[in-house]
Coordinates of N, CA, C and O in Angstrom, one line a residue:
M1 N -8.2 2.0 2.1 CA -7.1 2.0 3.3 C -8.6 2.5 4.6 O -8.5 3.2 4.4
P2 N -8.2 1.9 5.4 CA -8.9 2.0 7.0 C -7.6 3.9 7.0 O -7.1 2.8 6.7
E3 N -8.4 4.4 8.4 CA -8.1 6.3 8.3 C -7.4 5.7 9.5 O -8.1 4.0 10.5
L4 N -6.7 6.6 10.0 CA -6.3 5.9 11.3 C -6.8 5.7 12.4 O -7.2 4.8 13.7
P5 N -8.1 7.1 12.6 CA -9.1 5.9 13.3 C -9.7 5.0 13.3 O -9.9 4.6 14.7
E6 N -10.1 4.3 12.2 CA -10.4 3.5 12.1 C -9.6 2.3 12.4 O -9.7 1.2 13.3
V7 N -8.6 2.4 11.9 CA -7.0 1.5 12.6 C -7.2 1.6 13.9 O -7.1 -0.3 14.9
E8 N -7.3 2.7 14.7 CA -7.3 2.6 15.9 C -8.8 2.1 17.1 O -8.5 1.2 17.6
T9 N -9.7 1.6 16.1 CA -10.4 1.3 16.4 C -10.9 -0.6 17.2 O -11.1 -0.8 18.5
V10 N -10.2 -0.9 15.4 CA -10.0 -2.0 15.3 C -8.6 -2.5 16.5 O -9.2 -3.5 17.1
V11 N -7.4 -1.8 16.7 CA -7.2 -2.2 17.8 C -8.0 -2.3 19.0 O -7.6 -3.5 19.9
R12 N -7.9 -1.3 19.4 CA -9.0 -1.5 20.9 C -9.9 -2.1 20.9 O -10.0 -3.0 21.8
T13 N -10.4 -2.9 20.3 CA -12.2 -3.5 19.5 C -11.1 -4.9 20.1 O -12.0 -6.1 20.6
L14 N -9.1 -5.6 19.6 CA -9.2 -7.0 19.3 C -8.6 -6.8 21.5 O -8.4 -8.0 21.7
R15 N -8.1 -5.7 21.0 CA -7.6 -5.6 23.0 C -8.3 -6.6 24.3 O -7.8 -7.1 24.7
L16 N -9.3 -5.8 23.3 CA -10.5 -6.1 24.9 C -10.5 -7.6 24.6 O -11.2 -8.3 26.1
A17 N -11.1 -8.2 23.7 CA -11.1 -9.8 23.0 C -10.0 -10.3 23.1 O -10.1 -11.9 23.0
I18 N -8.1 -10.2 22.5 CA -7.5 -11.5 22.7 C -6.2 -11.5 23.5 O -5.2 -12.6 22.8
V19 N -6.6 -10.4 23.8 CA -4.9 -10.5 24.5 C -5.4 -11.6 25.6 O -6.6 -11.2 26.2
G20 N -4.5 -12.0 26.2 CA -4.3 -13.3 26.6 C -4.5 -14.4 26.4 O -4.5 -15.9 26.9
R21 N -5.1 -14.2 25.3 CA -5.1 -15.9 24.9 C -4.2 -15.7 23.7 O -3.0 -15.9 24.0
R22 N -3.9 -17.8 23.7 CA -2.9 -18.0 23.2 C -3.7 -18.3 21.8 O -4.3 -19.5 21.9
I23 N -2.4 -19.0 21.3 CA -3.0 -19.2 19.7 C -2.8 -20.6 19.1 O -1.8 -21.1 19.3
L24 N -3.7 -21.3 19.2 CA -3.1 -22.9 18.7 C -2.4 -23.7 17.7 O -2.4 -24.4 17.5
N25 N -3.6 -22.9 16.8 CA -3.5 -22.6 15.1 C -3.3 -22.0 14.2 O -3.8 -20.6 14.7
A26 N -2.7 -21.6 13.5 CA -2.9 -20.7 12.2 C -2.7 -21.3 10.7 O -2.5 -22.2 10.6
E27 N -3.9 -21.0 10.2 CA -4.3 -21.4 8.4 C -4.2 -20.0 8.0 O -5.0 -19.3 7.9
F28 N -3.6 -20.7 7.0 CA -3.9 -19.3 5.8 C -3.8 -20.4 4.7 O -3.7 -21.1 3.7
T29 N -5.8 -19.6 4.0 CA -6.5 -19.8 3.2 C -5.9 -19.3 1.7 O -5.5 -19.7 0.3
Q30 N -5.2 -18.0 1.9 CA -4.3 -17.3 0.7 C -3.3 -16.5 1.4 O -2.9 -15.5 1.5
L31 N -2.0 -17.7 0.1 CA -0.6 -17.3 0.5 C -0.2 -16.1 0.5 O 0.8 -15.2 0.8
R32 N -0.7 -14.9 -0.3 CA -0.7 -13.2 -1.0 C -0.7 -12.6 0.2 O -0.3 -11.5 0.1
V33 N -1.2 -13.0 0.8 CA -1.8 -11.6 2.2 C -0.5 -11.8 3.4 O -0.3 -11.1 3.9
L34 N 0.2 -13.2 2.8 CA 1.6 -13.2 4.1 C 3.0 -13.7 3.4 O 2.9 -13.1 2.6
L35 N 3.6 -12.6 3.8 CA 5.1 -12.3 3.6 C 5.8 -13.6 4.9 O 5.1 -13.6 6.0
G36 N 6.1 -13.8 3.9 CA 7.6 -15.7 4.3 C 6.2 -16.3 5.0 O 5.9 -16.9 3.2
S37 N 7.4 -17.2 4.3 CA 6.8 -19.1 4.5 C 5.4 -19.5 5.4 O 5.5 -19.2 7.3
A38 N 4.8 -20.0 4.7 CA 3.5 -20.3 5.7 C 3.5 -20.9 7.2 O 3.6 -21.0 7.9
Q39 N 4.3 -22.4 6.5 CA 4.9 -23.4 7.4 C 5.4 -22.7 8.0 O 5.2 -23.5 9.8
E40 N 6.4 -21.7 8.3 CA 7.2 -21.2 9.4 C 7.0 -20.5 10.2 O 6.5 -20.3 11.2
T41 N 5.1 -19.7 9.2 CA 4.9 -19.0 10.0 C 3.9 -19.7 11.5 O 3.3 -19.4 12.1
I42 N 3.3 -20.4 10.7 CA 2.9 -21.0 11.6 C 3.3 -21.9 12.0 O 2.8 -21.6 14.0
T43 N 4.6 -22.2 12.4 CA 4.8 -23.5 13.5 C 5.7 -22.0 14.4 O 4.9 -22.4 15.7
A44 N 5.6 -20.2 13.7 CA 6.7 -19.7 15.0 C 4.8 -19.6 15.9 O 5.1 -18.5 16.6
L45 N 3.8 -19.4 15.1 CA 2.8 -18.5 15.7 C 2.4 -19.7 17.3 O 1.7 -19.4 17.8
T46 N 2.0 -21.2 16.0 CA 2.0 -22.0 17.6 C 2.4 -22.6 19.0 O 3.1 -22.2 18.9
G47 N 1.2 -21.9 19.8 CA 1.4 -21.8 21.1 C 1.4 -19.9 22.1 O 1.9 -20.7 23.6
R48 N 2.4 -19.8 20.7 CA 2.6 -18.2 21.4 C 0.8 -17.3 22.3 O -0.2 -18.1 21.1
R49 N 1.3 -16.8 23.6 CA 0.2 -16.2 23.7 C 0.2 -14.9 23.0 O 2.0 -14.0 23.6
I50 N -1.0 -14.0 23.2 CA -1.4 -13.0 23.2 C -0.2 -11.9 23.8 O -1.1 -12.1 25.3
V51 N 0.6 -10.5 24.1 CA 0.6 -9.9 24.9 C -0.1 -8.5 25.1 O -0.8 -8.2 25.6
A52 N 0.4 -8.2 23.8 CA 0.1 -6.9 24.3 C -0.9 -6.7 22.0 O -0.6 -7.2 21.4
I53 N -1.9 -5.7 22.5 CA -1.4 -5.2 20.8 C -1.7 -3.6 20.9 O -2.4 -3.5 21.2
E54 N -0.8 -2.9 19.8 CA -0.7 -1.8 19.7 C -0.9 -1.4 17.6 O -0.6 -2.1 17.2
R55 N -1.0 0.6 17.7 CA -0.9 0.3 16.6 C 0.5 1.4 16.4 O 0.7 2.2 17.2
Y56 N 0.9 1.2 15.0 CA 2.2 1.8 15.0 C 1.8 2.4 14.0 O 1.5 1.5 12.3
G57 N 1.0 3.4 13.0 CA 1.1 4.4 12.4 C -0.7 3.2 11.6 O -1.7 2.8 12.7
K58 N -1.0 2.5 10.9 CA -1.6 1.8 10.2 C -1.7 0.1 9.9 O -2.8 0.1 9.5
F59 N -0.9 -0.1 11.0 CA -0.3 -1.2 11.3 C -0.6 -1.7 12.7 O -0.1 -0.7 13.5
I60 N -0.9 -2.9 12.6 CA -1.7 -4.2 13.9 C -0.1 -4.7 14.3 O -0.5 -5.6 13.9
A61 N 0.0 -4.2 15.7 CA 0.8 -5.4 15.9 C 0.6 -5.8 16.6 O -0.1 -5.4 18.0
I62 N 0.1 -7.1 16.7 CA 0.3 -7.8 18.5 C 1.2 -8.6 18.5 O 2.4 -9.5 17.7
R63 N 1.6 -7.3 20.1 CA 3.0 -8.7 20.5 C 3.0 -9.8 21.0 O 1.6 -9.7 21.9
L64 N 3.4 -10.8 20.6 CA 3.7 -12.1 21.8 C 4.4 -12.6 22.1 O 5.7 -12.0 22.6
D65 N 4.6 -13.2 23.0 CA 5.3 -13.9 24.2 C 6.6 -14.0 23.4 O 8.1 -14.1 24.3
R66 N 6.7 -14.3 21.8 CA 8.3 -14.2 21.4 C 7.5 -14.0 20.1 O 6.9 -14.7 19.2
G67 N 8.6 -12.8 19.1 CA 7.5 -11.9 18.8 C 7.0 -10.8 18.4 O 5.3 -11.1 19.3
Y68 N 6.4 -11.0 16.5 CA 4.8 -10.1 16.8 C 4.0 -10.6 15.8 O 4.6 -10.9 14.6
L69 N 2.8 -10.1 15.1 CA 2.8 -10.6 14.2 C 1.9 -9.9 13.7 O 0.7 -8.7 14.6
V70 N 2.1 -9.0 12.9 CA 1.6 -7.6 12.3 C 1.0 -8.1 11.1 O 1.3 -8.5 9.9
V71 N 0.3 -6.9 11.3 CA -1.0 -6.7 10.5 C -1.0 -5.7 9.2 O -1.4 -5.0 10.1
H72 N -1.7 -4.9 8.1 CA -1.6 -4.0 7.7 C -2.7 -4.7 6.8 O -3.3 -5.4 6.6
L73 N -3.7 -3.8 6.6 CA -5.6 -4.6 6.6 C -6.0 -3.8 5.5 O -6.8 -3.9 4.7
G74 N -4.7 -3.4 4.3 CA -4.6 -2.2 3.0 C -6.1 -1.2 2.8 O -6.2 -0.5 3.8
M75 N -6.7 -2.1 1.5 CA -8.3 -1.2 1.4 C -9.6 -1.6 2.2 O -10.6 -1.0 2.6
T76 N -9.3 -3.5 1.9 CA -10.5 -4.0 2.8 C -10.6 -5.0 3.7 O -11.7 -5.8 4.2
G77 N -9.3 -4.8 4.3 CA -9.0 -6.6 5.0 C -10.0 -5.1 7.0 O -10.1 -4.3 6.2
K78 N -9.4 -6.9 7.4 CA -10.5 -6.9 8.7 C -10.3 -7.4 9.7 O -9.7 -9.0 8.7
L79 N -10.0 -8.0 10.7 CA -9.8 -8.5 11.5 C -10.5 -8.8 12.2 O -11.5 -8.0 13.6
L80 N -11.5 -10.3 12.5 CA -12.6 -10.6 12.6 C -12.5 -11.5 14.5 O -11.8 -12.3 14.5
V81 N -13.4 -11.2 15.2 CA -13.7 -12.1 16.3 C -14.1 -13.0 16.7 O -15.8 -12.2 16.8
N82 N -14.1 -14.2 16.4 CA -15.4 -15.7 16.5 C -16.7 -15.3 15.4 O -18.3 -14.9 15.7
A83 N -16.0 -15.0 13.9 CA -16.8 -15.0 13.6 C -16.7 -15.6 11.6 O -16.4 -16.9 12.3
E84 N -18.6 -15.9 11.4 CA -18.2 -17.2 10.6 C -17.3 -17.0 9.3 O -16.9 -16.1 9.3
P85 N -16.7 -17.8 9.4 CA -15.6 -17.5 7.7 C -16.0 -17.1 6.6 O -17.2 -17.9 6.1
S86 N -15.9 -16.4 5.8 CA -16.8 -16.0 4.6 C -16.0 -16.2 3.0 O -14.4 -17.5 3.5
K87 N -15.9 -15.5 2.3 CA -14.8 -15.8 1.0 C -13.9 -15.6 0.6 O -13.3 -15.8 0.0
W88 N -13.9 -14.6 1.6 CA -12.7 -13.6 1.8 C -11.5 -13.3 2.7 O -10.7 -13.5 3.3
T89 N -12.5 -14.9 4.2 CA -11.8 -14.8 5.4 C -10.1 -15.6 4.5 O -10.3 -17.3 3.6
H90 N -9.0 -14.6 4.5 CA -7.9 -15.8 3.9 C -6.7 -15.8 4.8 O -5.8 -17.2 5.1
A91 N -7.4 -15.8 6.4 CA -6.0 -16.0 8.3 C -7.2 -16.7 8.7 O -7.8 -15.5 8.8
V92 N -6.7 -17.3 9.5 CA -7.7 -17.8 10.8 C -7.0 -18.6 12.1 O -5.9 -19.4 11.7
F93 N -6.6 -17.4 12.8 CA -6.1 -18.4 14.0 C -6.9 -18.4 14.4 O -7.9 -18.6 16.1
T94 N -6.8 -20.0 15.7 CA -7.7 -20.7 16.2 C -7.3 -20.2 18.0 O -5.1 -20.5 17.9
L95 N -7.3 -19.9 18.4 CA -6.8 -19.4 20.0 C -7.5 -20.0 20.7 O -8.7 -21.1 20.9
D96 N -6.5 -19.9 21.6 CA -7.6 -20.7 23.0 C -8.5 -20.9 23.9 O -10.1 -21.2 23.7
R97 N -9.5 -19.7 22.8 CA -11.3 -19.6 23.6 C -11.2 -18.3 22.0 O -11.8 -17.3 22.4
G98 N -11.7 -18.8 21.3 CA -12.4 -18.4 20.3 C -11.8 -18.5 19.1 O -10.3 -19.2 18.6
M99 N -11.5 -17.7 17.7 CA -11.1 -17.4 16.3 C -11.1 -16.2 16.4 O -11.7 -14.7 16.5
L100 N -9.6 -15.5 15.5 CA -9.9 -14.5 14.6 C -9.8 -14.9 13.2 O -7.9 -15.6 12.8
H101 N -10.2 -14.2 12.9 CA -10.6 -14.3 11.0 C -9.5 -13.3 10.4 O -10.1 -11.7 10.8
Y102 N -8.9 -13.2 9.3 CA -8.2 -12.4 8.7 C -9.1 -12.3 7.5 O -9.0 -13.0 6.7
D103 N -9.5 -11.9 7.6 CA -10.9 -11.0 5.8 C -10.1 -10.1 4.8 O -10.1 -8.4 5.8
D104 N -10.5 -10.6 3.7 CA -9.7 -9.0 2.7 C -10.7 -9.0 1.8 O -9.2 -10.3 0.6
Q105 N -11.7 -8.6 1.0 CA -12.4 -9.1 -0.2 C -10.8 -7.9 -1.3 O -10.4 -9.1 -2.6
R106 N -9.8 -7.8 -0.9 CA -9.4 -6.9 -2.2 C -7.8 -7.8 -2.0 O -6.8 -7.7 -3.2
Q107 N -7.2 -8.3 -0.5 CA -6.0 -8.4 -1.1 C -4.5 -7.9 -1.0 O -4.5 -8.4 -1.8
F108 N -5.4 -6.7 -0.3 CA -4.1 -5.9 -0.3 C -3.0 -5.6 1.1 O -2.4 -5.2 1.9
G109 N -4.4 -6.6 1.9 CA -3.2 -6.7 3.3 C -2.3 -6.9 3.6 O -1.8 -8.1 2.6
R110 N -1.3 -7.3 4.5 CA -0.6 -7.9 4.7 C 0.0 -8.8 5.8 O -0.8 -7.4 6.3
I111 N 0.5 -10.0 5.8 CA 0.1 -10.2 7.7 C 1.6 -10.6 7.9 O 2.1 -11.1 7.1
E112 N 2.5 -10.6 8.5 CA 3.8 -10.6 9.2 C 4.3 -10.9 9.8 O 3.8 -10.0 11.0
Y113 N 4.7 -13.1 10.8 CA 5.4 -12.6 12.0 C 6.7 -12.5 11.5 O 7.4 -12.3 10.9
G114 N 7.3 -11.3 12.5 CA 9.3 -11.0 13.3 C 9.3 -11.8 14.3 O 8.9 -11.2 15.2
D115 N 10.9 -11.8 14.6 CA 10.7 -11.7 16.2 C 11.0 -10.3 16.9 O 10.7 -10.1 17.6
E116 N 11.1 -9.0 15.5 CA 11.5 -8.0 15.6 C 9.9 -7.1 14.7 O 9.4 -7.7 14.5
L117 N 9.9 -5.8 14.7 CA 8.9 -5.1 15.1 C 9.4 -4.8 13.5 O 11.0 -5.1 13.3
P118 N 8.6 -5.2 11.8 CA 9.6 -4.8 10.4 C 10.6 -3.4 10.3 O 9.3 -2.9 10.9
E119 N 11.3 -4.2 9.6 CA 11.9 -2.3 9.9 C 10.8 -1.0 9.3 O 11.5 -0.4 10.1
R120 N 9.7 -1.6 8.8 CA 9.5 -0.7 7.8 C 8.7 0.2 8.9 O 7.5 0.9 9.0
V121 N 7.8 -0.7 9.9 CA 7.6 -0.1 10.9 C 8.4 0.3 11.9 O 7.7 1.4 12.9
G122 N 9.5 0.2 13.0 CA 9.8 1.2 12.9 C 10.7 1.6 13.2 O 10.8 3.1 12.8
A123 N 10.8 2.7 11.5 CA 10.9 3.6 10.8 C 10.1 4.8 10.3 O 10.2 5.2 10.0
L124 N 8.7 4.2 10.9 CA 7.6 5.5 11.2 C 8.0 7.2 11.6 O 8.6 6.2 12.5
G125 N 7.9 7.8 11.9 CA 7.5 9.0 12.5 C 6.5 9.0 14.0 O 5.9 7.9 14.5
P126 N 6.6 9.9 14.6 CA 6.1 9.8 15.7 C 4.6 10.3 15.0 O 4.5 10.4 14.5
E127 N 3.8 9.4 16.9 CA 2.3 9.8 16.8 C 1.6 10.9 16.6 O 2.2 11.8 17.0
P128 N 0.9 10.7 15.9 CA 0.4 12.6 15.2 C -0.1 13.4 16.7 O -0.3 14.5 17.5
L129 N -0.6 12.9 17.6 CA -0.1 13.0 19.6 C 0.7 13.2 19.7 O 0.3 14.3 20.7
E130 N 1.7 12.7 19.7 CA 2.4 12.7 20.4 C 3.3 13.9 19.4 O 5.1 14.3 20.4
I131 N 3.5 14.2 19.3 CA 4.3 15.2 18.8 C 4.2 17.1 18.8 O 2.7 17.1 18.5
S132 N 4.5 17.9 18.8 CA 4.1 19.4 19.1 C 3.7 19.8 17.6 O 5.2 19.2 16.9
F133 N 3.1 21.1 17.2 CA 3.5 21.5 15.9 C 4.8 22.3 15.8 O 5.7 22.3 14.7
D134 N 5.2 22.7 16.6 CA 6.6 23.4 16.4 C 7.7 22.2 16.0 O 8.3 21.8 14.8
D135 N 7.5 20.7 16.8 CA 8.8 19.7 16.5 C 7.9 19.4 15.5 O 9.6 18.9 14.5
F136 N 7.0 19.6 14.7 CA 6.4 18.8 13.2 C 7.4 19.4 12.0 O 7.8 19.2 10.9
A137 N 7.1 20.5 12.8 CA 7.1 22.4 11.6 C 9.2 22.1 11.4 O 10.1 22.0 10.4
R138 N 9.9 21.6 12.7 CA 11.6 21.6 12.1 C 11.1 20.6 11.6 O 12.1 20.8 10.8
R139 N 10.7 19.4 12.2 CA 11.3 18.3 10.6 C 10.7 18.5 9.5 O 12.0 18.2 8.9
L140 N 9.5 19.2 9.3 CA 9.2 19.4 7.3 C 10.7 20.1 7.1 O 10.8 19.6 5.5
K141 N 10.8 21.0 7.8 CA 11.9 21.9 7.1 C 13.5 21.5 7.5 O 13.8 22.1 6.3
E142 N 13.6 20.8 7.8 CA 15.1 19.9 8.1 C 15.2 18.9 6.9 O 15.9 19.0 5.8
R143 N 13.9 18.5 6.0 CA 14.3 17.5 5.5 C 13.7 18.9 3.9 O 14.0 18.1 2.8
R144 N 13.2 19.6 4.0 CA 12.3 20.4 3.3 C 13.9 20.1 1.4 O 13.4 20.0 0.7
G145 N 14.7 21.0 2.2 CA 16.1 21.1 0.8 C 16.0 19.7 0.2 O 16.0 19.5 -0.8
A146 N 16.2 18.7 0.8 CA 16.3 16.8 -0.3 C 15.3 16.0 -0.6 O 15.5 16.0 -2.0
H147 N 14.0 16.9 -0.4 CA 12.2 17.0 -1.0 C 11.8 18.3 -2.7 O 11.0 18.3 -3.2
Q148 N 12.7 19.0 -2.0 CA 12.7 19.9 -3.0 C 11.5 20.7 -2.6 O 11.1 21.0 -3.9
G149 N 11.0 21.5 -1.8 CA 10.0 22.7 -0.9 C 9.3 21.2 -1.1 O 8.6 21.5 -0.7
G150 N 9.5 20.0 -0.6 CA 8.0 19.7 0.9 C 8.0 18.0 0.0 O 8.3 17.8 -1.8
P151 N 7.3 17.2 0.5 CA 7.2 15.7 -0.1 C 6.1 15.7 -0.7 O 6.6 14.8 -2.0
A152 N 4.8 16.5 -0.7 CA 3.7 16.5 -1.4 C 4.6 17.3 -2.8 O 4.0 17.2 -4.3
Q153 N 5.8 18.2 -3.3 CA 6.4 18.8 -4.1 C 7.5 17.6 -4.9 O 7.6 18.4 -6.5
S154 N 8.1 17.7 -4.6 CA 8.9 16.6 -5.1 C 8.5 15.0 -5.3 O 9.3 14.5 -6.6
G155 N 7.8 15.0 -5.9 CA 7.3 13.4 -5.8 C 8.0 12.0 -5.5 O 7.3 11.0 -6.0
R156 N 8.3 12.8 -4.2 CA 8.1 11.4 -3.7 C 7.4 11.7 -1.7 O 8.0 11.3 -0.8
S157 N 6.6 11.6 -2.5 CA 5.0 11.8 -1.8 C 5.6 10.2 -0.8 O 4.9 10.6 0.9
A158 N 5.9 9.2 -0.8 CA 5.1 7.6 -0.4 C 6.6 8.2 0.8 O 6.8 6.9 1.3
R159 N 7.9 8.6 0.9 CA 8.6 9.1 2.0 C 7.8 10.0 3.6 O 8.7 10.2 3.9
C160 N 6.6 10.5 3.8 CA 6.2 11.5 4.3 C 5.9 10.2 6.1 O 5.9 11.6 6.2
W161 N 5.9 9.4 5.9 CA 5.9 8.6 7.1 C 8.0 8.9 8.0 O 6.9 9.0 9.3
E162 N 8.7 9.4 7.0 CA 9.6 9.6 7.9 C 9.5 10.8 8.4 O 9.5 11.4 9.8
Y163 N 7.4 12.0 8.4 CA 6.6 13.4 9.0 C 6.2 12.5 10.1 O 6.7 13.4 11.3
L164 N 6.1 11.9 10.1 CA 4.3 11.5 11.1 C 4.2 10.4 10.9 O 4.3 9.9 9.2
C165 N 3.7 9.5 11.7 CA 3.1 8.3 11.4 C 2.0 8.7 10.5 O 0.8 8.2 11.1
G166 N 1.7 7.3 9.9 CA 0.0 7.2 10.2 C 0.2 7.5 8.6 O -1.1 7.4 7.7

């Protein structure tokens, strides 16, 4: 799975290449990577302008003039600008200037469109560089009783996103 700095690099690279572009069409060749209806997603995306690209933990949120296209790269996912399609290309977004491909060899990543950010993205804790050590320690201490010694010891480590984003 790409680590936080790698996802940030993807966001910064995409920001330079596709912000301001309009999505003319979307095509999904592997529905496993898409959350929701392919036809509804294609209809919602067609004609939308890309306003910004933001990172929330390991989620890439492409903010549109109406709604969000949210991508999680999973273990092997890639967002490629103007690349040649490969046998691992599972989504193609035709832009007014260029293409954006989603490639994912293992198909663990996900793409989702919504009017708002998905709840699981909004529930993430603060970014690592936006929280002081004291605030982090306080958050951890407040949750310690509920986790019987902290997330790593309780078997509930999947809830660690509440402490820190990413």
